[in-house]
PDB file of C-alpha atoms in Angstrom:
ATOM      1  CA  MET Q   1     -11.884 -23.092   2.606  1.00 46.00           C
ATOM      2  CA  VAL Q   2     -10.805 -19.468   2.845  1.00 57.00           C
ATOM      3  CA  ASP Q   3     -11.293 -17.402  -0.309  1.00 77.00           C
ATOM      4  CA  VAL Q   4      -7.771 -16.917  -1.710  1.00 77.00           C
ATOM      5  CA  LYS Q   5      -8.520 -13.236  -2.387  1.00 78.00           C
ATOM      6  CA  LYS Q   6      -8.618 -12.744   1.393  1.00 84.00           C
ATOM      7  CA  LEU Q   7      -5.051 -14.050   1.788  1.00 89.00           C
ATOM      8  CA  VAL Q   8      -3.599 -10.547   1.530  1.00 92.00           C
ATOM      9  CA  TYR Q   9      -0.414 -11.165   3.532  1.00 94.00           C
ATOM     10  CA  LEU Q  10       0.315 -14.340   1.563  1.00 93.00           C
ATOM     11  CA  HIS Q  11      -0.188 -12.368  -1.660  1.00 94.00           C
ATOM     12  CA  GLY Q  12       2.344  -9.807  -0.440  1.00 95.00           C
ATOM     13  CA  ALA Q  13       4.819 -12.550   0.473  1.00 94.00           C
ATOM     14  CA  LEU Q  14       4.462 -14.163  -2.958  1.00 95.00           C
ATOM     15  CA  CYS Q  15       4.970 -10.810  -4.696  1.00 95.00           C
ATOM     16  CA  GLU Q  16       8.105 -10.200  -2.624  1.00 95.00           C
ATOM     17  CA  VAL Q  17       9.498 -13.604  -3.592  1.00 93.00           C
ATOM     18  CA  LEU Q  18       8.788 -12.870  -7.265  1.00 94.00           C
ATOM     19  CA  ARG Q  19      10.300  -9.380  -6.957  1.00 95.00           C
ATOM     20  CA  LEU Q  20      13.527 -10.622  -5.391  1.00 93.00           C
ATOM     21  CA  PHE Q  21      13.752 -13.969  -7.213  1.00 91.00           C
ATOM     22  CA  PRO Q  22      11.921 -13.639 -10.549  1.00 91.00           C
ATOM     23  CA  PRO Q  23      11.574 -17.023 -12.311  1.00 89.00           C
ATOM     24  CA  ILE Q  24      12.943 -15.487 -15.521  1.00 89.00           C
ATOM     25  CA  PRO Q  25      15.828 -13.210 -14.454  1.00 89.00           C
ATOM     26  CA  LEU Q  26      16.584 -11.680 -17.882  1.00 89.00           C
ATOM     27  CA  GLU Q  27      14.686 -10.764 -21.008  1.00 89.00           C
ATOM     28  CA  ARG Q  28      16.013  -9.621 -24.372  1.00 89.00           C
ATOM     29  CA  LYS Q  29      14.130  -7.225 -26.642  1.00 88.00           C
ATOM     30  CA  GLN Q  30      14.932  -5.838 -30.073  1.00 90.00           C
ATOM     31  CA  PRO Q  31      12.886  -3.297 -32.020  1.00 90.00           C
ATOM     32  CA  ILE Q  32      11.778  -4.287 -35.524  1.00 93.00           C
ATOM     33  CA  LYS Q  33      12.454  -0.710 -36.683  1.00 95.00           C
ATOM     34  CA  ASP Q  34      14.237   2.334 -35.267  1.00 94.00           C
ATOM     35  CA  ASP Q  35      12.312   3.723 -32.309  1.00 91.00           C
ATOM     36  CA  ILE Q  36      12.494   6.294 -29.532  1.00 91.00           C
ATOM     37  CA  LEU Q  37      12.127   5.186 -25.909  1.00 84.00           C
ATOM     38  CA  PRO Q  38       9.919   7.183 -23.488  1.00 85.00           C
ATOM     39  CA  SER Q  39      13.184   8.510 -22.005  1.00 87.00           C
ATOM     40  CA  GLY Q  40      13.996  10.125 -25.374  1.00 92.00           C
ATOM     41  CA  HIS Q  41      16.805   7.693 -26.273  1.00 90.00           C
ATOM     42  CA  LEU Q  42      16.994   6.589 -29.908  1.00 91.00           C
ATOM     43  CA  VAL Q  43      17.096   2.807 -30.339  1.00 92.00           C
ATOM     44  CA  ASP Q  44      18.423   1.486 -33.627  1.00 93.00           C
ATOM     45  CA  SER Q  45      16.709  -1.626 -35.046  1.00 93.00           C
ATOM     46  CA  SER Q  46      19.952  -3.586 -34.672  1.00 93.00           C
ATOM     47  CA  THR Q  47      20.165  -2.785 -30.944  1.00 91.00           C
ATOM     48  CA  LYS Q  48      19.460  -5.556 -28.472  1.00 91.00           C
ATOM     49  CA  ILE Q  49      18.136  -4.459 -25.083  1.00 88.00           C
ATOM     50  CA  ILE Q  50      18.472  -6.760 -22.093  1.00 90.00           C
ATOM     51  CA  PHE Q  51      16.267  -6.248 -19.040  1.00 88.00           C
ATOM     52  CA  SER Q  52      17.495  -7.752 -15.803  1.00 91.00           C
ATOM     53  CA  PHE Q  53      14.356  -8.410 -13.755  1.00 92.00           C
ATOM     54  CA  TYR Q  54      16.640  -9.738 -11.019  1.00 92.00           C
ATOM     55  CA  ALA Q  55      18.524  -6.404 -10.810  1.00 93.00           C
ATOM     56  CA  MET Q  56      15.332  -4.340 -11.210  1.00 94.00           C
ATOM     57  CA  GLY Q  57      13.797  -6.077  -8.174  1.00 94.00           C
ATOM     58  CA  ARG Q  58      16.794  -4.891  -6.132  1.00 94.00           C
ATOM     59  CA  SER Q  59      17.013  -1.357  -7.511  1.00 95.00           C
ATOM     60  CA  GLU Q  60      16.768   1.537  -5.028  1.00 95.00           C
ATOM     61  CA  GLU Q  61      15.518   3.789  -7.844  1.00 95.00           C
ATOM     62  CA  ILE Q  62      12.517   1.496  -8.309  1.00 95.00           C
ATOM     63  CA  TRP Q  63      11.908   0.026  -4.811  1.00 95.00           C
ATOM     64  CA  GLU Q  64      13.497   2.662  -2.513  1.00 94.00           C
ATOM     65  CA  LYS Q  65      16.169   2.162   0.162  1.00 96.00           C
ATOM     66  CA  ASP Q  66      14.659  -1.027   1.628  1.00 95.00           C
ATOM     67  CA  CYS Q  67      14.813  -2.780  -1.763  1.00 95.00           C
ATOM     68  CA  LEU Q  68      16.938  -5.666  -0.427  1.00 95.00           C
ATOM     69  CA  GLU Q  69      14.558  -6.376   2.467  1.00 94.00           C
ATOM     70  CA  PHE Q  70      11.834  -9.008   2.249  1.00 94.00           C
ATOM     71  CA  LYS Q  71       8.786  -6.889   3.138  1.00 95.00           C
ATOM     72  CA  PRO Q  72       5.363  -8.305   2.212  1.00 95.00           C
ATOM     73  CA  GLU Q  73       3.900  -5.160   3.804  1.00 95.00           C
ATOM     74  CA  ARG Q  74       4.944  -3.088   0.763  1.00 95.00           C
ATOM     75  CA  TRP Q  75       2.119  -4.845  -1.117  1.00 95.00           C
ATOM     76  CA  ILE Q  76      -0.553  -4.114   1.516  1.00 94.00           C
ATOM     77  CA  SER Q  77      -2.396  -0.816   1.960  1.00 94.00           C
ATOM     78  CA  GLU Q  78      -3.164   0.757   5.332  1.00 93.00           C
ATOM     79  CA  LYS Q  79      -6.709  -0.607   4.916  1.00 93.00           C
ATOM     80  CA  GLY Q  80      -5.311  -4.152   4.645  1.00 92.00           C
ATOM     81  CA  GLU Q  81      -5.958  -4.475   0.923  1.00 92.00           C
ATOM     82  CA  ILE Q  82      -3.616  -5.570  -1.861  1.00 93.00           C
ATOM     83  CA  VAL Q  83      -1.740  -2.608  -3.362  1.00 93.00           C
ATOM     84  CA  HIS Q  84      -1.655  -2.526  -7.173  1.00 91.00           C
ATOM     85  CA  ILE Q  85       1.913  -2.046  -8.387  1.00 92.00           C
ATOM     86  CA  PRO Q  86       2.213  -1.125 -12.103  1.00 91.00           C
ATOM     87  CA  SER Q  87       3.458  -3.974 -14.286  1.00 89.00           C
ATOM     88  CA  TYR Q  88       6.375  -1.874 -15.546  1.00 89.00           C
ATOM     89  CA  LYS Q  89       7.642  -1.712 -11.948  1.00 93.00           C
ATOM     90  CA  PHE Q  90       6.777  -5.292 -10.895  1.00 92.00           C
ATOM     91  CA  ILE Q  91       7.746  -7.020 -14.096  1.00 89.00           C
ATOM     92  CA  SER Q  92       7.810 -10.710 -13.108  1.00 90.00           C
ATOM     93  CA  PHE Q  93       4.797 -11.318 -15.371  1.00 91.00           C
ATOM     94  CA  ASN Q  94       6.064  -8.990 -18.132  1.00 88.00           C
ATOM     95  CA  ALA Q  95       4.256  -5.725 -18.918  1.00 87.00           C
ATOM     96  CA  GLY Q  96       1.929  -3.969 -21.308  1.00 84.00           C
ATOM     97  CA  PRO Q  97       0.456  -6.008 -24.178  1.00 85.00           C
ATOM     98  CA  ARG Q  98       2.846  -8.871 -23.338  1.00 85.00           C
ATOM     99  CA  THR Q  99       1.621  -9.301 -19.748  1.00 89.00           C
ATOM    100  CA  CYS Q 100       1.211 -12.980 -18.890  1.00 90.00           C
ATOM    101  CA  LEU Q 101      -2.393 -14.039 -19.438  1.00 92.00           C
ATOM    102  CA  GLY Q 102      -2.070 -16.582 -16.617  1.00 93.00           C
ATOM    103  CA  LYS Q 103      -0.934 -14.079 -13.956  1.00 92.00           C
ATOM    104  CA  ASP Q 104      -4.145 -14.141 -11.903  1.00 91.00           C
ATOM    105  CA  MET Q 105      -4.502 -17.923 -12.176  1.00 92.00           C
ATOM    106  CA  SER Q 106      -0.883 -18.419 -11.125  1.00 92.00           C
ATOM    107  CA  PHE Q 107      -1.508 -16.365  -7.956  1.00 92.00           C
ATOM    108  CA  VAL Q 108      -4.574 -18.491  -7.179  1.00 91.00           C
ATOM    109  CA  GLN Q 109      -2.533 -21.679  -7.662  1.00 91.00           C
ATOM    110  CA  MET Q 110       0.439 -20.424  -5.612  1.00 91.00           C
ATOM    111  CA  LYS Q 111      -1.892 -19.424  -2.768  1.00 91.00           C
ATOM    112  CA  MET Q 112      -3.690 -22.773  -2.851  1.00 88.00           C
ATOM    113  CA  VAL Q 113      -0.432 -24.776  -2.771  1.00 87.00           C
ATOM    114  CA  ALA Q 114       1.155 -22.604  -0.055  1.00 88.00           C
ATOM    115  CA  SER Q 115      -2.029 -22.736   2.043  1.00 85.00           C
ATOM    116  CA  ALA Q 116      -2.262 -26.521   1.733  1.00 82.00           C
ATOM    117  CA  ILE Q 117       1.395 -27.055   2.664  1.00 83.00           C
ATOM    118  CA  LEU Q 118       1.230 -24.676   5.617  1.00 81.00           C
ATOM    119  CA  ARG Q 119      -2.088 -26.164   6.746  1.00 80.00           C
ATOM    120  CA  TYR Q 120      -0.728 -29.666   7.147  1.00 79.00           C
ATOM    121  CA  TYR Q 121       3.034 -29.296   7.648  1.00 81.00           C
ATOM    122  CA  CYS Q 122       5.630 -27.345   9.537  1.00 81.00           C
ATOM    123  CA  VAL Q 123       8.402 -26.339   7.169  1.00 81.00           C
ATOM    124  CA  GLN Q 124      11.878 -25.501   8.444  1.00 82.00           C
ATOM    125  CA  MET Q 125      15.155 -24.991   6.614  1.00 81.00           C
ATOM    126  CA  VAL Q 126      17.897 -27.513   7.356  1.00 83.00           C
ATOM    127  CA  GLU Q 127      20.439 -26.120   9.829  1.00 86.00           C
ATOM    128  CA  ASP Q 128      23.709 -24.876   8.309  1.00 86.00           C
ATOM    129  CA  HIS Q 129      22.098 -24.558   4.876  1.00 80.00           C
ATOM    130  CA  PRO Q 130      24.387 -22.524   2.591  1.00 82.00           C
ATOM    131  CA  GLN Q 131      23.328 -18.976   1.754  1.00 81.00           C
ATOM    132  CA  VAL Q 132      20.805 -18.804  -1.083  1.00 79.00           C
ATOM    133  CA  ILE Q 133      22.800 -17.943  -4.195  1.00 82.00           C
ATOM    134  CA  PRO Q 134      21.269 -17.744  -7.662  1.00 83.00           C
ATOM    135  CA  SER Q 135      22.573 -20.107 -10.297  1.00 82.00           C
ATOM    136  CA  LEU Q 136      22.955 -18.633 -13.773  1.00 76.00           C
ATOM    137  CA  SER Q 137      20.362 -20.148 -16.042  1.00 80.00           C
ATOM    138  CA  ILE Q 138      17.487 -19.200 -18.347  1.00 81.00           C
ATOM    139  CA  THR Q 139      15.223 -19.721 -15.336  1.00 84.00           C
ATOM    140  CA  LEU Q 140      16.385 -18.607 -11.904  1.00 84.00           C
ATOM    141  CA  LEU Q 141      17.524 -21.564  -9.812  1.00 84.00           C
ATOM    142  CA  MET Q 142      19.237 -21.801  -6.423  1.00 83.00           C
ATOM    143  CA  LYS Q 143      22.844 -22.948  -6.653  1.00 84.00           C
ATOM    144  CA  TYR Q 144      22.513 -25.359  -3.697  1.00 82.00           C
ATOM    145  CA  GLY Q 145      18.758 -25.886  -3.837  1.00 81.00           C
ATOM    146  CA  LEU Q 146      16.705 -25.256  -0.722  1.00 78.00           C
ATOM    147  CA  LYS Q 147      16.865 -28.117   1.755  1.00 80.00           C
ATOM    148  CA  LYS Q 148      14.115 -28.182   4.320  1.00 79.00           C
ATOM    149  CA  TYR Q 149      12.335 -30.387   6.811  1.00 77.00           C
ATOM    150  CA  PHE Q 150       8.646 -31.183   6.475  1.00 76.00           C
ATOM    151  CA  SER Q 151       6.922 -32.543   9.543  1.00 77.00           C
ATOM    152  CA  ASP Q 152       3.404 -32.799  10.864  1.00 71.00           C
ATOM    153  CA  ALA Q 153       2.185 -29.461  12.099  1.00 64.00           C
ATOM    154  CA  LEU Q 154       1.890 -28.565  15.792  1.00 52.00           C
ATOM    155  CA  PRO Q 155      -1.323 -29.322  17.825  1.00 44.00           C
ATOM    156  CA  ARG Q 156      -2.439 -25.820  18.576  1.00 44.00           C
ATOM    157  CA  HIS Q 157      -4.583 -23.148  17.038  1.00 46.00           C
ATOM    158  CA  VAL Q 158      -2.572 -20.506  15.266  1.00 49.00           C
ATOM    159  CA  HIS Q 159      -3.934 -17.391  13.623  1.00 49.00           C
ATOM    160  CA  ILE Q 160      -3.317 -17.563   9.906  1.00 48.00           C
ATOM    161  CA  CYS Q 161      -1.340 -14.275  10.129  1.00 51.00           C
ATOM    162  CA  GLU Q 162       1.359 -16.076  12.134  1.00 53.00           C
ATOM    163  CA  ILE Q 163       1.586 -18.832   9.537  1.00 51.00           C
ATOM    164  CA  PHE Q 164       2.245 -16.372   6.744  1.00 51.00           C
ATOM    165  CA  GLY Q 165       4.708 -14.297   8.774  1.00 51.00           C
ATOM    166  CA  GLY Q 166       2.318 -11.509   9.746  1.00 55.00           C
ATOM    167  CA  PRO Q 167       1.514 -10.104  13.164  1.00 55.00           C
ATOM    168  CA  ALA Q 168       0.319 -12.666  15.735  1.00 53.00           C
ATOM    169  CA  ASP Q 169      -2.546 -10.408  16.838  1.00 53.00           C
ATOM    170  CA  GLY Q 170      -4.583 -11.234  13.743  1.00 49.00           C
ATOM    171  CA  GLN Q 171      -4.378  -7.706  12.288  1.00 51.00           C
ATOM    172  CA  CYS Q 172      -2.884  -8.699   8.923  1.00 48.00           C
ATOM    173  CA  GLY Q 173      -6.162  -8.740   6.990  1.00 45.00           C
ATOM    174  CA  LEU Q 174      -6.389 -12.533   6.763  1.00 41.00           C
ATOM    175  CA  MET Q 175      -9.403 -14.399   8.028  1.00 40.00           C
ATOM    176  CA  GLY Q 176      -9.530 -17.400  10.319  1.00 38.00           C
ATOM    177  CA  MET Q 177      -7.584 -19.736  12.514  1.00 36.00           C
ATOM    178  CA  LEU Q 178      -5.722 -22.845  11.429  1.00 36.00           C
ATOM    179  CA  SER Q 179      -5.772 -25.951  13.552  1.00 33.00           C
ATOM    180  CA  LEU Q 180      -2.374 -27.642  13.334  1.00 36.00           C
ATOM    181  CA  ASN Q 181      -1.068 -31.089  14.523  1.00 35.00           C
ATOM    182  CA  ASP Q 182       1.952 -32.259  16.785  1.00 27.00           C
ATOM    183  CA  PRO Q 183       5.635 -31.432  17.474  1.00 29.00           C
ATOM    184  CA  TRP Q 184       8.271 -31.912  14.849  1.00 29.00           C
ATOM    185  CA  MET Q 185       8.105 -35.632  14.315  1.00 27.00           C
ATOM    186  CA  ALA Q 186      10.628 -37.615  12.307  1.00 26.00           C
ATOM    187  CA  ALA Q 187      11.509 -34.962   9.792  1.00 29.00           C
ATOM    188  CA  GLU Q 188      12.945 -35.779   6.426  1.00 28.00           C
ATOM    189  CA  ALA Q 189      15.345 -33.491   4.626  1.00 28.00           C
ATOM    190  CA  ILE Q 190      14.077 -32.787   1.154  1.00 31.00           C
ATOM    191  CA  ALA Q 191      16.463 -31.459  -1.454  1.00 31.00           C
TER     192      ALA Q 191
END
């Protein structure tokens, strides 16, 4: 099995998903006593501050002009290594002393699940699926879900870069080839 730390392009793709669709879209904070923010603004102890992680992930001031684009490459250095983005910019796992203790383990688990699914199945969205629209909730859900087909994978060797959406020439920093199975068999729509 490939060491999950070598799955650089997959890591970038997961970070992009979390940037654009954070599991917790909002967070409320309130100081226990009057305080001054780093910006110099006075915050009264009765003030409630709401952070919109969803809006922050789409902010040009934070992520530049291509903030609405899904670009795993923004998380990969020119050397093909994972780029460290400060937690106050990429806030899906919170920041500072409240950073999620399970952040690293969650990346390992996400990579393992994604690798296993992509190793054994071809995944394709159902045709005419409605546009992905967030549903207002404490956790970010998709209003119409995400319907897709799962079928046995194709019988050919594919460089792992192709599987994770990277360049087909194998220059994405990922190691190895995946051997996949045969054409889209009886596919089942999964809601």
